[in-house]
PDB file of C-alpha atoms in Angstrom:
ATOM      1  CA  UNK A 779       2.249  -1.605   4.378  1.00  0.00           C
ATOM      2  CA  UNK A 780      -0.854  -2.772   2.835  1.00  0.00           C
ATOM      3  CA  UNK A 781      -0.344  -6.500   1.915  1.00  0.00           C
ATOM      4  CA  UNK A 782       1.380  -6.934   5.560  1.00  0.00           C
ATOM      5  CA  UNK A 783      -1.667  -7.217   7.348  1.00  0.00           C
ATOM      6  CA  UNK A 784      -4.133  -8.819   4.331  1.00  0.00           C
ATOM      7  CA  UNK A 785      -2.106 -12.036   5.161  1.00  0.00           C
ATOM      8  CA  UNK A 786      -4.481 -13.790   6.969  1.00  0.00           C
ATOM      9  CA  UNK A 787      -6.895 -16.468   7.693  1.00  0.00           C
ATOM     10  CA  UNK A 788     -10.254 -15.510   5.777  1.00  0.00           C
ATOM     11  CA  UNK A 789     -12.078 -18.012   7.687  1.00  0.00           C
ATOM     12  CA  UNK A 790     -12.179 -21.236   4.778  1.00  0.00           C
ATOM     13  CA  UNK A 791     -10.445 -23.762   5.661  1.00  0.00           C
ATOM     14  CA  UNK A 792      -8.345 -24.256   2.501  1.00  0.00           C
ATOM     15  CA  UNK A 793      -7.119 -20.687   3.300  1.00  0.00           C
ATOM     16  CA  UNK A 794      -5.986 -21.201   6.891  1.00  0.00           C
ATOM     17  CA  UNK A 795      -2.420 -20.122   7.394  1.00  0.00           C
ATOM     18  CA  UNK A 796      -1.500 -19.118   4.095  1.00  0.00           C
ATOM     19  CA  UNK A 797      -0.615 -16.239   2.918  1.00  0.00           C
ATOM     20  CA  UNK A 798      -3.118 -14.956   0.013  1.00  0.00           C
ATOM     21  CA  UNK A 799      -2.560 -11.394  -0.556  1.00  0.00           C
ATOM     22  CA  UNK A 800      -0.926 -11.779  -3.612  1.00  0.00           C
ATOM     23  CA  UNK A 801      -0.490 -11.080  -7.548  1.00  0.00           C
ATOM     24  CA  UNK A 802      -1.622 -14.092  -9.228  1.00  0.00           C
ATOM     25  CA  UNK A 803      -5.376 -16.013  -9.347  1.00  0.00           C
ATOM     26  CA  UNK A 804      -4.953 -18.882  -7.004  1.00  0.00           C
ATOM     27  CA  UNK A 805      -4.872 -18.676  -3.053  1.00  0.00           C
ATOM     28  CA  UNK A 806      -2.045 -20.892  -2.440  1.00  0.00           C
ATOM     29  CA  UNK A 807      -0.151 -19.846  -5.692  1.00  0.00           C
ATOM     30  CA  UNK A 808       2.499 -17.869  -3.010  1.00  0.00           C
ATOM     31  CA  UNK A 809       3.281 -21.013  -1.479  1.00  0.00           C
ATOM     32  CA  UNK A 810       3.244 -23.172  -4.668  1.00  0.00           C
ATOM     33  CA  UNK A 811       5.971 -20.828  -5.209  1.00  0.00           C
ATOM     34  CA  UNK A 812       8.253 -21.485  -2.767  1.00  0.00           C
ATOM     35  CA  UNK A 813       7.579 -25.402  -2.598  1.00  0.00           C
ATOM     36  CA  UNK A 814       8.337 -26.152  -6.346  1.00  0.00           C
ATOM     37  CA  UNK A 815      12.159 -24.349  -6.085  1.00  0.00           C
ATOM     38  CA  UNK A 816      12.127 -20.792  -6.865  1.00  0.00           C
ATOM     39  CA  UNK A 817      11.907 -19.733  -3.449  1.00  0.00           C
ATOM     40  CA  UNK A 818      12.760 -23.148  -1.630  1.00  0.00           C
ATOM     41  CA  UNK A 819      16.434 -22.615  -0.402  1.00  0.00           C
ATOM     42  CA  UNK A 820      15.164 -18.822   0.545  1.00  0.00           C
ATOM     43  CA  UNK A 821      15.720 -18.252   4.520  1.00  0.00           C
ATOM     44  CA  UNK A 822      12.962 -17.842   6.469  1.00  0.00           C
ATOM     45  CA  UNK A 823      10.315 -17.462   3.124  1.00  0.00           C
ATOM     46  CA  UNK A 824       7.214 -17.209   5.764  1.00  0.00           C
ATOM     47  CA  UNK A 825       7.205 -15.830   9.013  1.00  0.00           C
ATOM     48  CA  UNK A 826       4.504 -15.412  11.901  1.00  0.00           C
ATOM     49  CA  UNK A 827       1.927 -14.390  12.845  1.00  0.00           C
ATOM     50  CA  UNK A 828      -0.254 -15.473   9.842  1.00  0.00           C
ATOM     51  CA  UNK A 829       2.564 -17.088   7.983  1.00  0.00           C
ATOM     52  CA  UNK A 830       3.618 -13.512   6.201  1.00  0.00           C
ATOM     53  CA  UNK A 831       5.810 -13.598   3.232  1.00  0.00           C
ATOM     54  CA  UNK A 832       9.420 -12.155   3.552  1.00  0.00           C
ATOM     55  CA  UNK A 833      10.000  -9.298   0.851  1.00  0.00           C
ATOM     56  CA  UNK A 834      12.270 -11.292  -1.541  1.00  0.00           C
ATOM     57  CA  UNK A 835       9.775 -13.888  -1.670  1.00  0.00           C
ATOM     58  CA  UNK A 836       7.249 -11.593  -2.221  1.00  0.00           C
ATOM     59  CA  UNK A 837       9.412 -10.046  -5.124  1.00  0.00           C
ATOM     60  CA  UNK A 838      10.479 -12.894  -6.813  1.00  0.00           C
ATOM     61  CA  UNK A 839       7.099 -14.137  -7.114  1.00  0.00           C
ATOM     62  CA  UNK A 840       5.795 -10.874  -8.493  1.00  0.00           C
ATOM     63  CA  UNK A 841       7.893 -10.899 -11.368  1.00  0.00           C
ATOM     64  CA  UNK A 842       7.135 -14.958 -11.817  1.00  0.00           C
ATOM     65  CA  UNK A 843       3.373 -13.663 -12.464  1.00  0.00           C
ATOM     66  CA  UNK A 844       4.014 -10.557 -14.285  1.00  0.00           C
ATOM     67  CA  UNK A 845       6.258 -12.625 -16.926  1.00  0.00           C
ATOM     68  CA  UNK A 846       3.906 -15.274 -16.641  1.00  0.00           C
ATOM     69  CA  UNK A 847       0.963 -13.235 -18.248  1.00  0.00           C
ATOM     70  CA  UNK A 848       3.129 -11.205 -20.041  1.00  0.00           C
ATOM     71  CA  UNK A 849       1.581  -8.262 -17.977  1.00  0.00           C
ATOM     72  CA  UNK A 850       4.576  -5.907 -19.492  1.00  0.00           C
ATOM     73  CA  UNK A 851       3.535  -6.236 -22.891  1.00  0.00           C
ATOM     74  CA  UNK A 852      -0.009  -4.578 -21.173  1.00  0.00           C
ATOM     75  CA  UNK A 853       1.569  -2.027 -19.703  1.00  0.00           C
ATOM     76  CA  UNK A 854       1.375   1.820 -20.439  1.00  0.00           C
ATOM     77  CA  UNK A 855       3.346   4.164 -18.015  1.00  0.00           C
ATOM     78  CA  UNK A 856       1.413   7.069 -18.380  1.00  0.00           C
ATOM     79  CA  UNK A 857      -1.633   9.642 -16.566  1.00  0.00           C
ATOM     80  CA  UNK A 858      -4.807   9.645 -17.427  1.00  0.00           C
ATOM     81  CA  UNK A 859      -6.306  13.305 -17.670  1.00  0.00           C
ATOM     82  CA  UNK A 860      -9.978  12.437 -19.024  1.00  0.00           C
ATOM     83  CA  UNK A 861     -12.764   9.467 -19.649  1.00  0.00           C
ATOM     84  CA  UNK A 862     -14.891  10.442 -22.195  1.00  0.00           C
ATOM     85  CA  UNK A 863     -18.251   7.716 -22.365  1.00  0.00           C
ATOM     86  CA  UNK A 864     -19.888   6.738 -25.415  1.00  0.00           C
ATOM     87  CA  UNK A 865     -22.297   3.831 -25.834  1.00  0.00           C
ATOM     88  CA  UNK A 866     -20.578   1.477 -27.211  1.00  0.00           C
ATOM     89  CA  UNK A 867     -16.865   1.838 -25.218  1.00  0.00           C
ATOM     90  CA  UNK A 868     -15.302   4.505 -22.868  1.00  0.00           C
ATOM     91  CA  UNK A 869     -12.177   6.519 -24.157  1.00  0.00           C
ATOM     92  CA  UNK A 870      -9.314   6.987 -21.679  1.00  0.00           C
ATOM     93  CA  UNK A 871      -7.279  10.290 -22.831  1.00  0.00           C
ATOM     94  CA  UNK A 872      -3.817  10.075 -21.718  1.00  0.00           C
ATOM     95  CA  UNK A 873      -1.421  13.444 -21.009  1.00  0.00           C
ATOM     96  CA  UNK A 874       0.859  14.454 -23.621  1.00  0.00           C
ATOM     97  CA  UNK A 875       3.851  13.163 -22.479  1.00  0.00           C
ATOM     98  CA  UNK A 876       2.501   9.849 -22.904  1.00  0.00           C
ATOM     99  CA  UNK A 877       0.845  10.696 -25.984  1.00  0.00           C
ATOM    100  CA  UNK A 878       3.951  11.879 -27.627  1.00  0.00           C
ATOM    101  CA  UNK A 879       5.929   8.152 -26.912  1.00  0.00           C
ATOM    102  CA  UNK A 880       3.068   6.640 -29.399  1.00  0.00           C
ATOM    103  CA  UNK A 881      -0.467   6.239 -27.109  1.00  0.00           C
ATOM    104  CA  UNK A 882      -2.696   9.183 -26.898  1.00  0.00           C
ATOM    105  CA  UNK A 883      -5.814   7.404 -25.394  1.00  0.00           C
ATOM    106  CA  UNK A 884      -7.087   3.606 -24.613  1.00  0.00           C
ATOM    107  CA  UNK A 885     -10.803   2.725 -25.692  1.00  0.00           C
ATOM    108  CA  UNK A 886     -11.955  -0.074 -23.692  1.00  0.00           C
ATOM    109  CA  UNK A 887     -15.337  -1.569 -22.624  1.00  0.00           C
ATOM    110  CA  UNK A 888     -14.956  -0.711 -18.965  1.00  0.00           C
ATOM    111  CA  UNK A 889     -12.592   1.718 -16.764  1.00  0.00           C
ATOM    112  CA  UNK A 890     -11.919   0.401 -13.447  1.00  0.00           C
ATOM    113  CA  UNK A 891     -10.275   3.318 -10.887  1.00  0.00           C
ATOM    114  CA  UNK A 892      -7.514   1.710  -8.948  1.00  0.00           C
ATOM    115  CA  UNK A 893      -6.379   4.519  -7.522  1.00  0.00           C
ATOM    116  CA  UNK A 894      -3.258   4.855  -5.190  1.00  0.00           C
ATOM    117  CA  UNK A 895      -1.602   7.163  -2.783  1.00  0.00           C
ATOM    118  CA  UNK A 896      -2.300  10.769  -4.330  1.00  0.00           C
ATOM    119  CA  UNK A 897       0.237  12.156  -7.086  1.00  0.00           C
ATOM    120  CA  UNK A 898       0.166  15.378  -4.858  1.00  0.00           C
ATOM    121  CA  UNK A 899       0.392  14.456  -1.002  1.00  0.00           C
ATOM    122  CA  UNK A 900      -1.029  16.569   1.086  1.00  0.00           C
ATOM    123  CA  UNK A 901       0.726  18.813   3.117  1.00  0.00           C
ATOM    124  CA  UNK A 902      -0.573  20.862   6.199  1.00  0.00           C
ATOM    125  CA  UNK A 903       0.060  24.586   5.884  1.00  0.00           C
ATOM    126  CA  UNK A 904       1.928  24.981   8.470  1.00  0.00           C
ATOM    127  CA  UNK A 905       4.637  23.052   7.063  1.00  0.00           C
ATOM    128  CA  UNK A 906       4.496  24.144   4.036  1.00  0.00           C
ATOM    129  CA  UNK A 907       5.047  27.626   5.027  1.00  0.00           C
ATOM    130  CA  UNK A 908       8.214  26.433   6.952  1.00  0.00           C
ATOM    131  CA  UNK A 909       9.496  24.654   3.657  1.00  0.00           C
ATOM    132  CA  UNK A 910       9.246  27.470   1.303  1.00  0.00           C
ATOM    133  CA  UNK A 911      10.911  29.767   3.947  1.00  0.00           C
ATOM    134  CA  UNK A 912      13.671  27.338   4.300  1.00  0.00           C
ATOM    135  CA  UNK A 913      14.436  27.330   0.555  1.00  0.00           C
ATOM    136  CA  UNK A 914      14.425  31.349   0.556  1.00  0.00           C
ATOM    137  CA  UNK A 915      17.099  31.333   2.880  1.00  0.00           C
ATOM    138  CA  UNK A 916      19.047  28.410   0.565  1.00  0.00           C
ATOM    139  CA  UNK A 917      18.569  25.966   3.178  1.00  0.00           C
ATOM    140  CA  UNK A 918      18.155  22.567   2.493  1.00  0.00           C
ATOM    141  CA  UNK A 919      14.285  21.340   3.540  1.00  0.00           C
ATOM    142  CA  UNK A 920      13.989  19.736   6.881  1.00  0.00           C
ATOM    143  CA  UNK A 921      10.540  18.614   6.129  1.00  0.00           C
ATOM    144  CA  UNK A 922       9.541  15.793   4.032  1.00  0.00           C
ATOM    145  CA  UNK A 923       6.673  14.149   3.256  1.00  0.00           C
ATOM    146  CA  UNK A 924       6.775  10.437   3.532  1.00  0.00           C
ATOM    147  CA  UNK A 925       4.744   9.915   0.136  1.00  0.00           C
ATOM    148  CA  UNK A 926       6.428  12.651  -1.610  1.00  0.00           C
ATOM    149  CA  UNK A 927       7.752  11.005  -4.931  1.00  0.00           C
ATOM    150  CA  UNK A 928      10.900  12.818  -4.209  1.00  0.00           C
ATOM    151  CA  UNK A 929      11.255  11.237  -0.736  1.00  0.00           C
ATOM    152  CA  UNK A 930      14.373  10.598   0.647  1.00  0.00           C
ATOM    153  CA  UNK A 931      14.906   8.043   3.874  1.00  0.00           C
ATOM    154  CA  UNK A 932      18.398   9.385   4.488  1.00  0.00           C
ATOM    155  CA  UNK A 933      19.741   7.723   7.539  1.00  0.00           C
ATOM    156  CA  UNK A 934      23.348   9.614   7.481  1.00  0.00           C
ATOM    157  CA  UNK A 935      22.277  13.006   8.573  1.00  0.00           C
ATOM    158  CA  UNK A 936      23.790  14.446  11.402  1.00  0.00           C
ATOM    159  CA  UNK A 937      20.449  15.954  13.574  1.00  0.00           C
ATOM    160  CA  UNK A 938      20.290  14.798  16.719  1.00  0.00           C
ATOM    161  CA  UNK A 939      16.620  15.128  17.191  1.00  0.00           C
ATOM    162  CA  UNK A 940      13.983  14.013  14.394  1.00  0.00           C
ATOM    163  CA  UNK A 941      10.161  14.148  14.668  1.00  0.00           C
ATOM    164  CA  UNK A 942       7.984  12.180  12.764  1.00  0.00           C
ATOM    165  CA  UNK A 943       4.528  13.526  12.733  1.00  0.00           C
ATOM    166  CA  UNK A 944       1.762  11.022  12.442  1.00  0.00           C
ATOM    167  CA  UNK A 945       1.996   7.539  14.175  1.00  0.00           C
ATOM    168  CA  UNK A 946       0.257   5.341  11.385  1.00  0.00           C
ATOM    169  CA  UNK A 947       2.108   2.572   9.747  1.00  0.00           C
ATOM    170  CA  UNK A 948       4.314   4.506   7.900  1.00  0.00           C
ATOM    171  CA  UNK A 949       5.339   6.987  10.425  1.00  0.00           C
ATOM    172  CA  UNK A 950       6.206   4.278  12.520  1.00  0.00           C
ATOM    173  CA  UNK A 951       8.152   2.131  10.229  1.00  0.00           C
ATOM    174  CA  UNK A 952      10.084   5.702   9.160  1.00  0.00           C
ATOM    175  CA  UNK A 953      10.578   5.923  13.156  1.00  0.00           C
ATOM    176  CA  UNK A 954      11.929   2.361  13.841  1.00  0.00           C
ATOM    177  CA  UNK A 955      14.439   2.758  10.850  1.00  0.00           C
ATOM    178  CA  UNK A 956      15.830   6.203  11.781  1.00  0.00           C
ATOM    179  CA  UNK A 957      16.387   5.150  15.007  1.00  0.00           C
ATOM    180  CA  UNK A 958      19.807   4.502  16.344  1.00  0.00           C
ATOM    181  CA  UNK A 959      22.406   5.160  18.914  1.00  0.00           C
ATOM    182  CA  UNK A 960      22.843   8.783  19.870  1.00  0.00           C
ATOM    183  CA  UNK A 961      19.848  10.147  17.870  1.00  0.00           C
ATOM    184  CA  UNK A 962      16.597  10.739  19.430  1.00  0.00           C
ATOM    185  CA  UNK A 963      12.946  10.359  17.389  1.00  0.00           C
ATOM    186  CA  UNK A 964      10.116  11.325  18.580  1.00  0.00           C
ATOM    187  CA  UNK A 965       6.964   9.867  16.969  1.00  0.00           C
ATOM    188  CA  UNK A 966       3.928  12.342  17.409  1.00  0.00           C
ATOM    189  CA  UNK A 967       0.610  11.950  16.508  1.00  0.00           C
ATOM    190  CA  UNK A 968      -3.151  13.362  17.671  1.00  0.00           C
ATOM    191  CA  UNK A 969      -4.463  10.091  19.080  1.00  0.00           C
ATOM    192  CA  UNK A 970      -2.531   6.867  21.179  1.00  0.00           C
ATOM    193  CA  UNK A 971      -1.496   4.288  19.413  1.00  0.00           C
ATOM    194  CA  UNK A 972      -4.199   2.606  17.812  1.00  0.00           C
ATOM    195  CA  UNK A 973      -3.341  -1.381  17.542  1.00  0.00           C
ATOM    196  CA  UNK A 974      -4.862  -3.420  14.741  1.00  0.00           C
ATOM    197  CA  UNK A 975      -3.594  -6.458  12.908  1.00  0.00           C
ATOM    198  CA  UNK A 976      -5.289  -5.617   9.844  1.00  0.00           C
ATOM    199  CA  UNK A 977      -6.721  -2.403   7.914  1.00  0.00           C
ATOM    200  CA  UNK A 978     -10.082  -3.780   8.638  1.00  0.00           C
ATOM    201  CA  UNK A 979     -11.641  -6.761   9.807  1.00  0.00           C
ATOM    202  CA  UNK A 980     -10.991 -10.161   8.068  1.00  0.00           C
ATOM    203  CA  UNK A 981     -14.482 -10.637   7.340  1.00  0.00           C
ATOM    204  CA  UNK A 982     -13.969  -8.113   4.702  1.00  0.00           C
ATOM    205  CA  UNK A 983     -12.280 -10.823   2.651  1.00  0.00           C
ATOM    206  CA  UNK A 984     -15.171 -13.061   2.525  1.00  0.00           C
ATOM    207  CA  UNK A 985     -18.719 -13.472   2.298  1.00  0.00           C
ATOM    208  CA  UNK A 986     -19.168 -12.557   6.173  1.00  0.00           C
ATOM    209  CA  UNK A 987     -19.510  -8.954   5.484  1.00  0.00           C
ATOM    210  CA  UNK A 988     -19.155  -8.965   1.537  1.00  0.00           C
ATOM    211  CA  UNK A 989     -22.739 -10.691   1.462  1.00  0.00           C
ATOM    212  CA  UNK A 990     -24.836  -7.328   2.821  1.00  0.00           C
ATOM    213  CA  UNK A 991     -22.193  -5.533   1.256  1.00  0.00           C
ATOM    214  CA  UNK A 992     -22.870  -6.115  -2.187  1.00  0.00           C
ATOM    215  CA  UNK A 993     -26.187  -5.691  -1.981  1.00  0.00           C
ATOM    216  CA  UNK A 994     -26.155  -1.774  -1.146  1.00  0.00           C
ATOM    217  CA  UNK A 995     -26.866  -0.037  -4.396  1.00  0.00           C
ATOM    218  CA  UNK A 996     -25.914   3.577  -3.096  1.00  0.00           C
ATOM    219  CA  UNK A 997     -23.036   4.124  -4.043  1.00  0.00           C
ATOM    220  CA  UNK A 998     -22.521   6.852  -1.161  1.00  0.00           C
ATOM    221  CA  UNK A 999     -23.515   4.706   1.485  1.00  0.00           C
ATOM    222  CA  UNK A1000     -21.016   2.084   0.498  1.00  0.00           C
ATOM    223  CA  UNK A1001     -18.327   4.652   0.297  1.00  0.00           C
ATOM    224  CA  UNK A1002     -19.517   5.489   3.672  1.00  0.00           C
ATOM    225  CA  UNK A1003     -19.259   1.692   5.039  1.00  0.00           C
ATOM    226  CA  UNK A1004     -15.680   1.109   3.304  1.00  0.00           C
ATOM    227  CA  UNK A1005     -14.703   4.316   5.569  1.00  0.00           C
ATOM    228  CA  UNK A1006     -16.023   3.243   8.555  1.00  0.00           C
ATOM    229  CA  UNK A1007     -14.806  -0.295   8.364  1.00  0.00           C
ATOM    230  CA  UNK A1008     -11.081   0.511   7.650  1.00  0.00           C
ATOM    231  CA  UNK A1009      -8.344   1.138  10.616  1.00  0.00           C
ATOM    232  CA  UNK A1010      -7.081   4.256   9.933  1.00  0.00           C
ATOM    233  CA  UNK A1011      -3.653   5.766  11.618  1.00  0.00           C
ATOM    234  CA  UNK A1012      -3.187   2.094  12.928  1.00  0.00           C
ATOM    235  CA  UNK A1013      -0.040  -0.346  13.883  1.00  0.00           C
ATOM    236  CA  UNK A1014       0.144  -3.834  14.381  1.00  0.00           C
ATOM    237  CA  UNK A1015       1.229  -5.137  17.347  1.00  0.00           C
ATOM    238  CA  UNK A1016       4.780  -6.240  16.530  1.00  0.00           C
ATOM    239  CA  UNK A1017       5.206  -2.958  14.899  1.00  0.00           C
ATOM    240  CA  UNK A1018       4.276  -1.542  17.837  1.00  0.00           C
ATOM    241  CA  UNK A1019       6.294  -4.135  20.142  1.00  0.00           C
TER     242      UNK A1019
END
């Protein structure tokens, strides 16, 4: 949902119609990709607008770059429950799960938060008062939500009537796929449709708003900028089409 729309033209000319969301450190590496073999006799590796990657492109180029830099051998599957700073380095204490498979905490010289989708999604009361009734009474739950680890797009249900609530991306990708011939789905949300291309405007990518940008010390105020500039509960158009 996120790289769809960062496929764009940033403005520089070297960039123009290639795709440079990505993994790896060069701007055309995507496309480098697909023109020295791995992902040549792929159908349809690029499609429009913006010359967007198709997912098994996307994929197999992934784990070219991961293997590449032998990112596996610097990965730790784990949660981080603390930082604790010292001068010299900053300790990351991981949970005890983690901690019991060998690796109770990383010291490094800087943390950088890359944070995700919370571990806990958030879930209005009223449904969850309609979930934990429905498991009193045995029944299975007829409310999910969509970033809920334990998620399940189950298309072979017999309801005749689903209602996804909240017309962002998601919610309307969820919509398109559950729809099919004598089911209805009814997309509702608190706003119309709000059309964007993008999560925010491509001068994000480059110096055209990055300049001022990095200039703001205040660390609020750029938190408050970064909220402001991003499309929030938006579709592109052939989504929305």
């Amino acid at each position: 949902a996120r790289w769809r729309r960062s496929t764009q033209n940033t403005g520089m000319r070297f960039l123009r119609s290639t795709s440079v969301h990505h993994l790896d450190l060069s701007s055309a590496s995507l496309r480098h990709f697909v023109k020295r073999g791995k992902g040549r006799r792929l159908p349809r590796p690029f499609t429009r607008p913006y010359s967007r990657p198709s997912l098994d492109v996307f994929d197999r180029h992934s784990d070219e770059v991961i293997a590449k830099f032998d990112l596996q051998a610097l990965h730790v599957r784990g949660r981080a429950n603390s930082l604790k700073i010292s001068d010299e380095s900053v300790r990351v204490n991981l949970d005890a799960e983690t901690a019991a498979l060998g690796t109770a905490g990383i010291d490094a010289k800087q943390v950088i938060l890359a944070l995700g989708a919370p571990h806990q999604p958030e879930w209005p009361a009223w449904a969850r008062r309609t979930a934990a009734a429905a498991r009193r009474l045995g029944e299975a739950p007829t409310i999910q939500p969509v970033f809920d680890p334990a998620f399940d797009l189950r298309e072979d249900f017999d309801h005749e009537v689903v209602v996804v609530v909240g017309a962002g991306i998601s919610g309307a990708q969820v919509a398109i796929r559950l729809a099919k011939p004598g089911r209805k789905v009814v997309l509702l949300s608190r706003h119309a449709l709000r059309l964007h291309q993008f999560d925010s405007d491509p001068g994000w990518q480059g110096p055209k708003h990055m300049a001022g940008f990095e200039k703001i010390q205040d660390l609020n105020e750029r938190r408050r900028r970064i909220t402001e500039a991003r499309h929030r509960g938006s579709i592109p158009p052939d989504v929305h089409a």
